[in-house]
CSV table of C-alpha atoms and ligand atoms in Angstrom, one decimal:
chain,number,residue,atom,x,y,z
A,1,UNK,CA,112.8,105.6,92.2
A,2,UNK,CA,110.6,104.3,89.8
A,3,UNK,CA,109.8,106.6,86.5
A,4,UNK,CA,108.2,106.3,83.1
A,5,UNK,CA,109.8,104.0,80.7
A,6,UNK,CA,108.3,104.6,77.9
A,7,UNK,CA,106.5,107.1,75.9
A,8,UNK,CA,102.9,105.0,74.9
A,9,UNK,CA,100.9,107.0,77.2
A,10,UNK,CA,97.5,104.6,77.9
A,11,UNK,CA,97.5,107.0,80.6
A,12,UNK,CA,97.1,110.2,78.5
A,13,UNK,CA,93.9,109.1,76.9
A,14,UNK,CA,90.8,111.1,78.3
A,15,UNK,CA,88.9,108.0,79.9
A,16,UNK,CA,91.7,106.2,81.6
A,17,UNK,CA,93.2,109.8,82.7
A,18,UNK,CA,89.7,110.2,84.5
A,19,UNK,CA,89.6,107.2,85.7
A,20,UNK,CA,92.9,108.0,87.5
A,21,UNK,CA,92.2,111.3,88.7
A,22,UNK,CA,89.2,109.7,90.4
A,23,UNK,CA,91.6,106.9,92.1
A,24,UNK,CA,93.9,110.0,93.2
A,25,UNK,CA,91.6,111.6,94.3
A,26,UNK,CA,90.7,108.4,96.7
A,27,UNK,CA,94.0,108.9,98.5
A,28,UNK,CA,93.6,105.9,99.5
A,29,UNK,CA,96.4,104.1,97.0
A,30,UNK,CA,96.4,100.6,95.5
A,31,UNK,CA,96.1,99.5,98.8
A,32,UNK,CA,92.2,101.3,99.3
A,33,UNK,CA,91.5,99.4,95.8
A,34,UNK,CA,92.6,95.8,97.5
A,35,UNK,CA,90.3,96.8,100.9
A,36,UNK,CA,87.3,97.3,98.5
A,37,UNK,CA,87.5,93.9,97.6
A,38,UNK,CA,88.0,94.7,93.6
A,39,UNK,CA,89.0,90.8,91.8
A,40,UNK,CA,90.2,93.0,88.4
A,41,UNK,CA,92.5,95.7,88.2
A,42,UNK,CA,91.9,99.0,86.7
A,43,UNK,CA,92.6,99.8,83.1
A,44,UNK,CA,95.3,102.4,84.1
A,45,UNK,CA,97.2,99.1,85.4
A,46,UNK,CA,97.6,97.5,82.8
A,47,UNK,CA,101.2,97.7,81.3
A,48,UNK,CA,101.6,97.4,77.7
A,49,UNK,CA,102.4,93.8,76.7
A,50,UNK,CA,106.5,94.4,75.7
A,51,UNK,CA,106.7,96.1,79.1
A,52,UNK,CA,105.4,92.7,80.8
A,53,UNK,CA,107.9,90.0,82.0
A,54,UNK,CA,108.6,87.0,79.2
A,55,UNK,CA,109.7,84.0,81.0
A,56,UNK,CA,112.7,83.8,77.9
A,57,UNK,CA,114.4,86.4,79.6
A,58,UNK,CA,114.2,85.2,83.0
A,59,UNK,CA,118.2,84.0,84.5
A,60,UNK,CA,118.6,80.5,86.0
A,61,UNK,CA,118.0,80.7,89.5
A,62,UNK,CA,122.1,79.7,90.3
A,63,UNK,CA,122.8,83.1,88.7
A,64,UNK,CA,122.7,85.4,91.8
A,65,UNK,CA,123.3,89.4,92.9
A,66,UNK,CA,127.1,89.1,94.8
A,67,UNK,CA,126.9,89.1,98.5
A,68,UNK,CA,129.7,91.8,99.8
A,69,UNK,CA,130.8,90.3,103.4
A,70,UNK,CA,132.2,93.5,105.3
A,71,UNK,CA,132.8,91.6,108.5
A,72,UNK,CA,136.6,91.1,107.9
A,73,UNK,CA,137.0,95.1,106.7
A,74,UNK,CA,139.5,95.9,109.6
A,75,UNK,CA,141.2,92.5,110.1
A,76,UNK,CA,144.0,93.2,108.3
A,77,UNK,CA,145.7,94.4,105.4
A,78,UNK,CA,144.7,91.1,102.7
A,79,UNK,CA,141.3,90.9,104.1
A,80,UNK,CA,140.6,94.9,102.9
A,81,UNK,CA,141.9,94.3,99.9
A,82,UNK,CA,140.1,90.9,99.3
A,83,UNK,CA,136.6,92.9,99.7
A,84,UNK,CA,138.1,96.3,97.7
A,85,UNK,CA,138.3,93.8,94.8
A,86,UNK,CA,135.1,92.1,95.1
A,87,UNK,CA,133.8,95.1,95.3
A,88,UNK,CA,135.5,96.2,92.3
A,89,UNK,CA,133.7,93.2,90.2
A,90,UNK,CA,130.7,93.8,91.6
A,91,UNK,CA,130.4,97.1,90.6
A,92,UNK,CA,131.4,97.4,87.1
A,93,UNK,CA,129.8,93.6,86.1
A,94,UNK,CA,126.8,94.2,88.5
A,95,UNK,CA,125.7,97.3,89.5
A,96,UNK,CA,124.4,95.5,92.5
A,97,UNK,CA,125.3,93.6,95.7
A,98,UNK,CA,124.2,92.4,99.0
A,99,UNK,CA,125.9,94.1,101.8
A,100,UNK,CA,126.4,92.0,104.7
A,101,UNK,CA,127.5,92.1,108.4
A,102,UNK,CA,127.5,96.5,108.0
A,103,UNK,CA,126.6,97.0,111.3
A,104,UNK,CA,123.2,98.1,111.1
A,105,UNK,CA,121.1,96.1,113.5
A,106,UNK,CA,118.7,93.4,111.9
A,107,UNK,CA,116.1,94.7,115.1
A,108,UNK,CA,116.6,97.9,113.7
A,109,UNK,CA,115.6,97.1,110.1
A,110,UNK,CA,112.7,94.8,111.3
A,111,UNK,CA,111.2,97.9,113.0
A,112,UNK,CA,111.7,100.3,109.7
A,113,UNK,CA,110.2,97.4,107.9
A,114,UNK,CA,107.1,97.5,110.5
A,115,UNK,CA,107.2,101.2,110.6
A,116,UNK,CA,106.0,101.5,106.9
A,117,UNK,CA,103.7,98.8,107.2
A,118,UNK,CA,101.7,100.7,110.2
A,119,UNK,CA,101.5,103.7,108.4
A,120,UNK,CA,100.1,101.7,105.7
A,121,UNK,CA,97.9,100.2,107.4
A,122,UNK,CA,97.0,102.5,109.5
A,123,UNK,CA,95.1,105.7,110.0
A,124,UNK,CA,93.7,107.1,107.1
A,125,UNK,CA,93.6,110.8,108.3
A,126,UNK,CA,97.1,111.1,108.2
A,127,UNK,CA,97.9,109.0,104.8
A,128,UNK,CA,95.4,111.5,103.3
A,129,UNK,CA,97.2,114.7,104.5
A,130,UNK,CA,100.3,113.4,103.5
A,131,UNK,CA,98.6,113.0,100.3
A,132,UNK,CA,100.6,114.6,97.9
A,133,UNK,CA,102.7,114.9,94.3
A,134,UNK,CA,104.5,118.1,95.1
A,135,UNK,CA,108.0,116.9,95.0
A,136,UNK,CA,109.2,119.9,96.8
A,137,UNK,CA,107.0,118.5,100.5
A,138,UNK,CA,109.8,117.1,102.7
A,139,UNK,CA,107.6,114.4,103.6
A,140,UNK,CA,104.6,112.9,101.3
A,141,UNK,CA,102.7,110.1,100.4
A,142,UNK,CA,101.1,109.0,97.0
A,143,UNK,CA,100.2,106.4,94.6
A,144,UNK,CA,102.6,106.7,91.6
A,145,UNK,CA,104.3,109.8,92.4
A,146,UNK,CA,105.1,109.9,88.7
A,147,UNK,CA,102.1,108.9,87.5
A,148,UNK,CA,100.9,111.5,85.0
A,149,UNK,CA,103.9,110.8,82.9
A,150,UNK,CA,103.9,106.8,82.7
A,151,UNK,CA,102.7,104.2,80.3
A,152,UNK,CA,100.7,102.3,83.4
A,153,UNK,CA,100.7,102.4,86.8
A,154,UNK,CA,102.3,100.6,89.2
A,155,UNK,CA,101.1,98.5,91.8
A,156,UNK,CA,102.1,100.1,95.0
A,157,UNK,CA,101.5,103.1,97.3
A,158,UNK,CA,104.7,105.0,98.3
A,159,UNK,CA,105.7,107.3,101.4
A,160,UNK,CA,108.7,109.3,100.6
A,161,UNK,CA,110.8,111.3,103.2
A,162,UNK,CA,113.7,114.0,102.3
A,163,UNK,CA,116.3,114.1,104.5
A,164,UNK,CA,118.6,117.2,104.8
A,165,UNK,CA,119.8,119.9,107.0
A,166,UNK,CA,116.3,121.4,106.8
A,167,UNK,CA,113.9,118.2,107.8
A,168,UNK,CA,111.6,118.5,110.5
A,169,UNK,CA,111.6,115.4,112.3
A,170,UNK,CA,107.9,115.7,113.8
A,171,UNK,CA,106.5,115.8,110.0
A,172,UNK,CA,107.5,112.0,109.7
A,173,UNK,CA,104.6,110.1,110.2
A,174,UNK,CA,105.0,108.6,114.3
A,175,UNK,CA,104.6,104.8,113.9
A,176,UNK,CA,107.7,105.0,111.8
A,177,UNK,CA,109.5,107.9,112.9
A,178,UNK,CA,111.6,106.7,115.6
A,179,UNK,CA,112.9,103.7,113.0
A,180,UNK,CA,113.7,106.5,110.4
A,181,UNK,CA,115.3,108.6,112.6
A,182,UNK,CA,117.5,105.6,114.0
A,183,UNK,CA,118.1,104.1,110.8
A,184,UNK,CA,119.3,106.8,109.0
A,185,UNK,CA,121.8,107.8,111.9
A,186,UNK,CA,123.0,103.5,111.8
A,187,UNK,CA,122.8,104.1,107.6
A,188,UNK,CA,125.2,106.9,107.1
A,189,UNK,CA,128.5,105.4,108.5
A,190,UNK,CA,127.8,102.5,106.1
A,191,UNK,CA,127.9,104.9,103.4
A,192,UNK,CA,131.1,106.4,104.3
A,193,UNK,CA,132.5,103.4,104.6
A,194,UNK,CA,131.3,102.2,101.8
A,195,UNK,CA,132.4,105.3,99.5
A,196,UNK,CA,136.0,104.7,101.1
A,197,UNK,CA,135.4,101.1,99.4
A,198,UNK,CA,134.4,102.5,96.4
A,199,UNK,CA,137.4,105.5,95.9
A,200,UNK,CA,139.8,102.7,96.5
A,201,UNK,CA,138.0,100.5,93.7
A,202,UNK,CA,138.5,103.1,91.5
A,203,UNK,CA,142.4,103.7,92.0
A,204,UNK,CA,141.4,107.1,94.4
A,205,UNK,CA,142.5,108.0,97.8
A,206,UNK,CA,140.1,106.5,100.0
A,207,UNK,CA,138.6,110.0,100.9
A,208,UNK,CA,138.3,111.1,97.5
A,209,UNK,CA,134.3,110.4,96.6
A,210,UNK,CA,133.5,111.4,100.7
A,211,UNK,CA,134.8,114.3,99.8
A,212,UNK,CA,133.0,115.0,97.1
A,213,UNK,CA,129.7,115.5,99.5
A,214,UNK,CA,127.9,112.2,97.9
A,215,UNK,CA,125.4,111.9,100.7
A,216,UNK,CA,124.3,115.2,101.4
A,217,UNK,CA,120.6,114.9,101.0
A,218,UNK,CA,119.2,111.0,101.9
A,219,UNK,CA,116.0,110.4,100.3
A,220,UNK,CA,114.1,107.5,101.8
A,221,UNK,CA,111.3,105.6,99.6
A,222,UNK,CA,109.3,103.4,101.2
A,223,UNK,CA,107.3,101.2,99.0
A,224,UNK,CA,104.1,99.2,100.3
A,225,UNK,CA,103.1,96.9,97.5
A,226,UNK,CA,99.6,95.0,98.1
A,227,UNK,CA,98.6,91.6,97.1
A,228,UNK,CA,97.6,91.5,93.1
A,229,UNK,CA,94.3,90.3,92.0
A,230,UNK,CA,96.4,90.1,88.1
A,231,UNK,CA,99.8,90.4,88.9
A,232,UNK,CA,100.6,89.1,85.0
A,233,UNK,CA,98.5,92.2,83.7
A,234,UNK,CA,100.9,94.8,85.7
A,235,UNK,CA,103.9,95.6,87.7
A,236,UNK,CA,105.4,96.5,90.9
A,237,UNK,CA,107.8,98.9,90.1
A,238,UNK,CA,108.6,99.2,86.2
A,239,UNK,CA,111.9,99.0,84.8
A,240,UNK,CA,114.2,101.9,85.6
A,241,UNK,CA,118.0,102.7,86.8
A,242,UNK,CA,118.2,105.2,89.8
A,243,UNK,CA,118.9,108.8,90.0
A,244,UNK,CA,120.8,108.8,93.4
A,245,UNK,CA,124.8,107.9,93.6
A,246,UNK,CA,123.9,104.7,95.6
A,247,UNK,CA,120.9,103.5,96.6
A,248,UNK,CA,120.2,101.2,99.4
A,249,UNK,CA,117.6,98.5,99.7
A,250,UNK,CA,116.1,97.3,102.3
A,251,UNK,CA,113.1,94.3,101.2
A,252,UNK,CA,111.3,92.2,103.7
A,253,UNK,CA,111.6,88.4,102.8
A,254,UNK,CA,108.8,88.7,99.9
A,255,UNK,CA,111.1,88.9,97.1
A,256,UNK,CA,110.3,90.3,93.2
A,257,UNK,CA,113.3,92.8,93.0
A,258,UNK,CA,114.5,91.7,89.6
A,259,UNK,CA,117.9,93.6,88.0
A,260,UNK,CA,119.0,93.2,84.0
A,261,UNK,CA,122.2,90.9,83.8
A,262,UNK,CA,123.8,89.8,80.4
A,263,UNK,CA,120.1,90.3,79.4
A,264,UNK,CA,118.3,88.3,81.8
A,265,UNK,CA,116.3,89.4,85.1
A,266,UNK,CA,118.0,87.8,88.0
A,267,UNK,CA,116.4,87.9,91.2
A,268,UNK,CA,118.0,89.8,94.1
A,269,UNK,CA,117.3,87.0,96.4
A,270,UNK,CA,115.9,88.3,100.3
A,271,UNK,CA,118.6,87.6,102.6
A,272,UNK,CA,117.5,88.1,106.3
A,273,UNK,CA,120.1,91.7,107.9
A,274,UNK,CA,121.4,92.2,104.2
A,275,UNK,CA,121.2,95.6,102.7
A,276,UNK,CA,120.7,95.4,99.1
A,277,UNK,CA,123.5,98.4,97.7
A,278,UNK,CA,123.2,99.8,93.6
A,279,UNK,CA,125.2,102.5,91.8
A,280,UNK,CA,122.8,105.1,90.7
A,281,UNK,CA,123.5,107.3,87.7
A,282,UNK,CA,125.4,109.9,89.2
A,283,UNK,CA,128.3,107.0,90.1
A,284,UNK,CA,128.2,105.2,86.7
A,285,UNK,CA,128.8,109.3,85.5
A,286,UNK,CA,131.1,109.7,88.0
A,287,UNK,CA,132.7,107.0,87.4
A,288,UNK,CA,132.9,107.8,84.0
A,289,UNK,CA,131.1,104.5,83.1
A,290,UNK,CA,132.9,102.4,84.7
A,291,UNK,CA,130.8,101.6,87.7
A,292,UNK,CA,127.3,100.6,86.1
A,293,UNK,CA,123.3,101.7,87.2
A,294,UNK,CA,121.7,98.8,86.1
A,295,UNK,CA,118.2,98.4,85.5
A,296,UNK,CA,115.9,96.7,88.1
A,297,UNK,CA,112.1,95.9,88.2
A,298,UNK,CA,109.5,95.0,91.5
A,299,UNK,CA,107.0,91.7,90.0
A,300,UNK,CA,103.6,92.5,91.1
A,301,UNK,CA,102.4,89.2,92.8
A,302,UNK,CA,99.1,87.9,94.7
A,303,UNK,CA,101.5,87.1,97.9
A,304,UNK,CA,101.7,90.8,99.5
A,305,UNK,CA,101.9,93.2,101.4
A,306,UNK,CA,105.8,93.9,100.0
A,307,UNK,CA,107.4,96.5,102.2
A,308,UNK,CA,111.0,97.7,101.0
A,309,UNK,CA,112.7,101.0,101.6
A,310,UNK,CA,114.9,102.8,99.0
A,311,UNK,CA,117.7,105.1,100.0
A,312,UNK,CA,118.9,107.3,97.9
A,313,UNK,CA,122.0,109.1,98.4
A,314,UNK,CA,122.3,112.3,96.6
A,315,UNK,CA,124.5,115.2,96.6
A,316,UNK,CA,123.5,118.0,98.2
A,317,UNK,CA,120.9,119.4,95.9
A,318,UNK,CA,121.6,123.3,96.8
A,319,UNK,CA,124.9,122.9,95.9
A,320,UNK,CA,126.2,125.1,92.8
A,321,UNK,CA,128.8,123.0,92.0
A,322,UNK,CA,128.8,121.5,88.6
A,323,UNK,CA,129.2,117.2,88.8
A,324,UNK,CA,130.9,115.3,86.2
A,325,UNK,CA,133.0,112.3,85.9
A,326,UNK,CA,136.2,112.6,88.4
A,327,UNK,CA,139.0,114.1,87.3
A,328,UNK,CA,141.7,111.8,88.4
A,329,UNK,CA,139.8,109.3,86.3
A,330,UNK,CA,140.5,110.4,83.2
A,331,UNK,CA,143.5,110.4,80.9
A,332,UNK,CA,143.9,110.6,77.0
A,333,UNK,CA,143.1,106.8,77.4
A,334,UNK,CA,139.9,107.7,79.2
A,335,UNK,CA,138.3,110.6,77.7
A,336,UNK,CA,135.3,112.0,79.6
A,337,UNK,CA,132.5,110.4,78.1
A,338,UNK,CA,129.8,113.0,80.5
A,339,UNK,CA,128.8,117.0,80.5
A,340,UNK,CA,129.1,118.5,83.7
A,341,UNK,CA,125.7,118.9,85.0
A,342,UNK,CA,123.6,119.7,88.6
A,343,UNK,CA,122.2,117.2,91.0
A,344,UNK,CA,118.8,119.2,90.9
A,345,UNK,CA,119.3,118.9,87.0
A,346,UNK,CA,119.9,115.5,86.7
A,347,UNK,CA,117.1,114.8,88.9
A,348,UNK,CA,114.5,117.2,86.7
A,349,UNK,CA,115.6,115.5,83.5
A,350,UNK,CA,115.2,111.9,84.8
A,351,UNK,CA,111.8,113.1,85.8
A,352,UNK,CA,110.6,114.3,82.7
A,353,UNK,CA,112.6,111.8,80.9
A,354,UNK,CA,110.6,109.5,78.4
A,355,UNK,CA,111.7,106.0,76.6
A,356,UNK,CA,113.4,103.0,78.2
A,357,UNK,CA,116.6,104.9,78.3
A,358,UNK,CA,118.9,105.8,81.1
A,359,UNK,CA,118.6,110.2,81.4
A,360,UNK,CA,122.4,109.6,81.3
A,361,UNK,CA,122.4,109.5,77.6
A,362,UNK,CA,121.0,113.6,77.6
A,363,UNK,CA,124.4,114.5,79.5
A,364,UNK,CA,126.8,111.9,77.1
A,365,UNK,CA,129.4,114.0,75.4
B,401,OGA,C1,113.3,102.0,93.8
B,401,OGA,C2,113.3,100.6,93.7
B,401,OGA,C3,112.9,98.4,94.6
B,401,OGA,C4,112.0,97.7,95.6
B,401,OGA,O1,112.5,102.5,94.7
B,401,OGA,O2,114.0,102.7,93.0
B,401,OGA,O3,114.0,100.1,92.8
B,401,OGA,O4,112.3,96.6,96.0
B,401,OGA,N1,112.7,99.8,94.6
B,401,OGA,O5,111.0,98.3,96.1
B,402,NI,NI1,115.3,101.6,91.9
């Protein structure tokens, strides 16, 4: 989910805030400013120069995202073990991998992938009465949900899609409905299978973080980002961590994910059937830090459309119950270093959140 990193507001002056309204009120997105044929991109673009990539901080290309193979999970009793500990690595030196062989059909995420490009790309009727920044809609569509609180815009139009007990199927949007539907279903065994991973990496029983309800509510983000006229001038998705426990990616072959490693973007190199997988702030605080959300960026480039979809897995947001770093985790040795605090809570401060900092640090003890 892509917020506001930093607090110099070029979009709070009057002029640039007008200028914006007037795109939004276009509903068209980025991608109705690339169909009228514009060669320069609006002021409200342009990022502030420190928030722009510097090639001195870019990774040499043999520095690459681990690749988590989960082909050999039930082979036998070395094999599990083998990918428990890579796992492991990945996760507290990473905050990223690439999950493959997880059983969820390549077909399948060609046709999510091809789902979000038709509603792009299709009719505007229903993009504009999807139109929307009320976060509360199940189902919306909009340019920069965040938008009123960021430095810049980004360039990219986004379709987001709540999933929880109380989703009504028929509001998704039909040329990608089926896919959503399908890939959700295909998702959430991953997930489980991934949190048993994950509970075992942390010294757990293996049913400890399903348990703890991780994957209630599935938020899917799916990001169309059109060919820039300046791509040096702005950016795809600005630098942020992610409010969800885990996210998954999925990115057509396009490439521009970038994460923050040992201080240097690495790209998270497309591999064709691999599920990109990242701890989101609520593991790194369950986790009690030592599972890591690491911050990630989307280049905007003159190759395009981008499609990807983000899936966030949150707990269950109508849930009363307090979420803080695991018990079992912590000793006199490991001291909680995290406030208890609510899903919904986290996700309000995160929101309104300002600076380049994580919304972790409001909850630190
Ligand atoms: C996000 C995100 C990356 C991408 O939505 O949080 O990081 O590749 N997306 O679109
Ligand atoms: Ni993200």
């Amino acid at each position: 989910m892509a917020m506001p990193t930093d607090t110099t507001s070029a979009c709070q002056t009057n002029s640039i805030l007008k200028e914006f309204k007037e795109f939004d009120d276009t509903k068209a997105g980025v991608k109705g400013l690339v169909d009228s044929g514009i060669e320069k991109i609006p002021e409200f673009f342009i990022q502030p120069q420190e928030l722009l990539p510097k090639s001195s901080e870019v990774a040499p290309p043999s520095l690459q995202v681990p690749i988590i193979d989960l082909e050999a999970i039930h082979k036998d009793a070395d094999s599990y073990k083998q990918i428990v500990q890579e796992l492991k690595q990945a996760s507290e030196s990473w905050g990223f991998f690439q999950l493959v062989n997880h059983n969820v059909p390549k077909a399948l995420l060609d046709e999510v992938i091809k789902g979000i490009k038709e509603f792009n790309e299709g009719n505007k009727d229903v993009k504009e009465k999807l139109y929307s920044r009320d976060i509360k809609k199940k189902v919306s569509f909009a340019s920069n949900l965040n938008l009123y609180q960021m430095s810049a815009a980004n360039w990219r139009d986004t379709l987001n899609c709540l999933f929880d007990d109380s989703l009504d199927p028929t509001d998704i949007p039909l040329v990608c409905r089926d896919a959503f539907m399908k890939y959700r279903e295909d998702l959430l065994p991953v997930a489980e299978t991934l949190y048993e991973l994950l509970s075992v990496a942390l010294g757990l029983p293996s049913d400890h973080i399903r348990s703890m309800n991780c994957a209630k509510t599935q938020i899917f983000v799916a990001h169309y980002y059109p060919p820039c006229p300046e791509p040096q001038l702005t950016m795809g998705t600005s630098t942020h961590t992610d409010p969800s426990f885990v996210t998954f990616l999925l990115q057509d072959s396009l490439g521009g994910l970038q994460i923050l490693h040992d201080d240097h973007w690495v790209d998270v190199t497309p591999i064709p059937g691999a599920l990109v997988v990242n701890i989101g702030d609520l593991l790194q605080l369950a986790s009690n830090d030592k599972f890591k959300s690491t911050k990630h960026r989307v280049l905007a480039s003159t190759r395009g459309p981008r499609i990807s979809l983000a899936t966030f897995l949150v707990p269950a947001f109508d849930k009363k119950k307090p979420f803080g770093p695991i018990k079992e985790l912590l000793s006199d040795k490991n001291p909680p270093l995290y406030k208890e605090v609510l899903a919904t809570d986290y996700l309000k401060s995160y929101v309104s959140k300002g600076l380049n900092s994580s919304a972790l640090s409001y909850f630190k003890l």
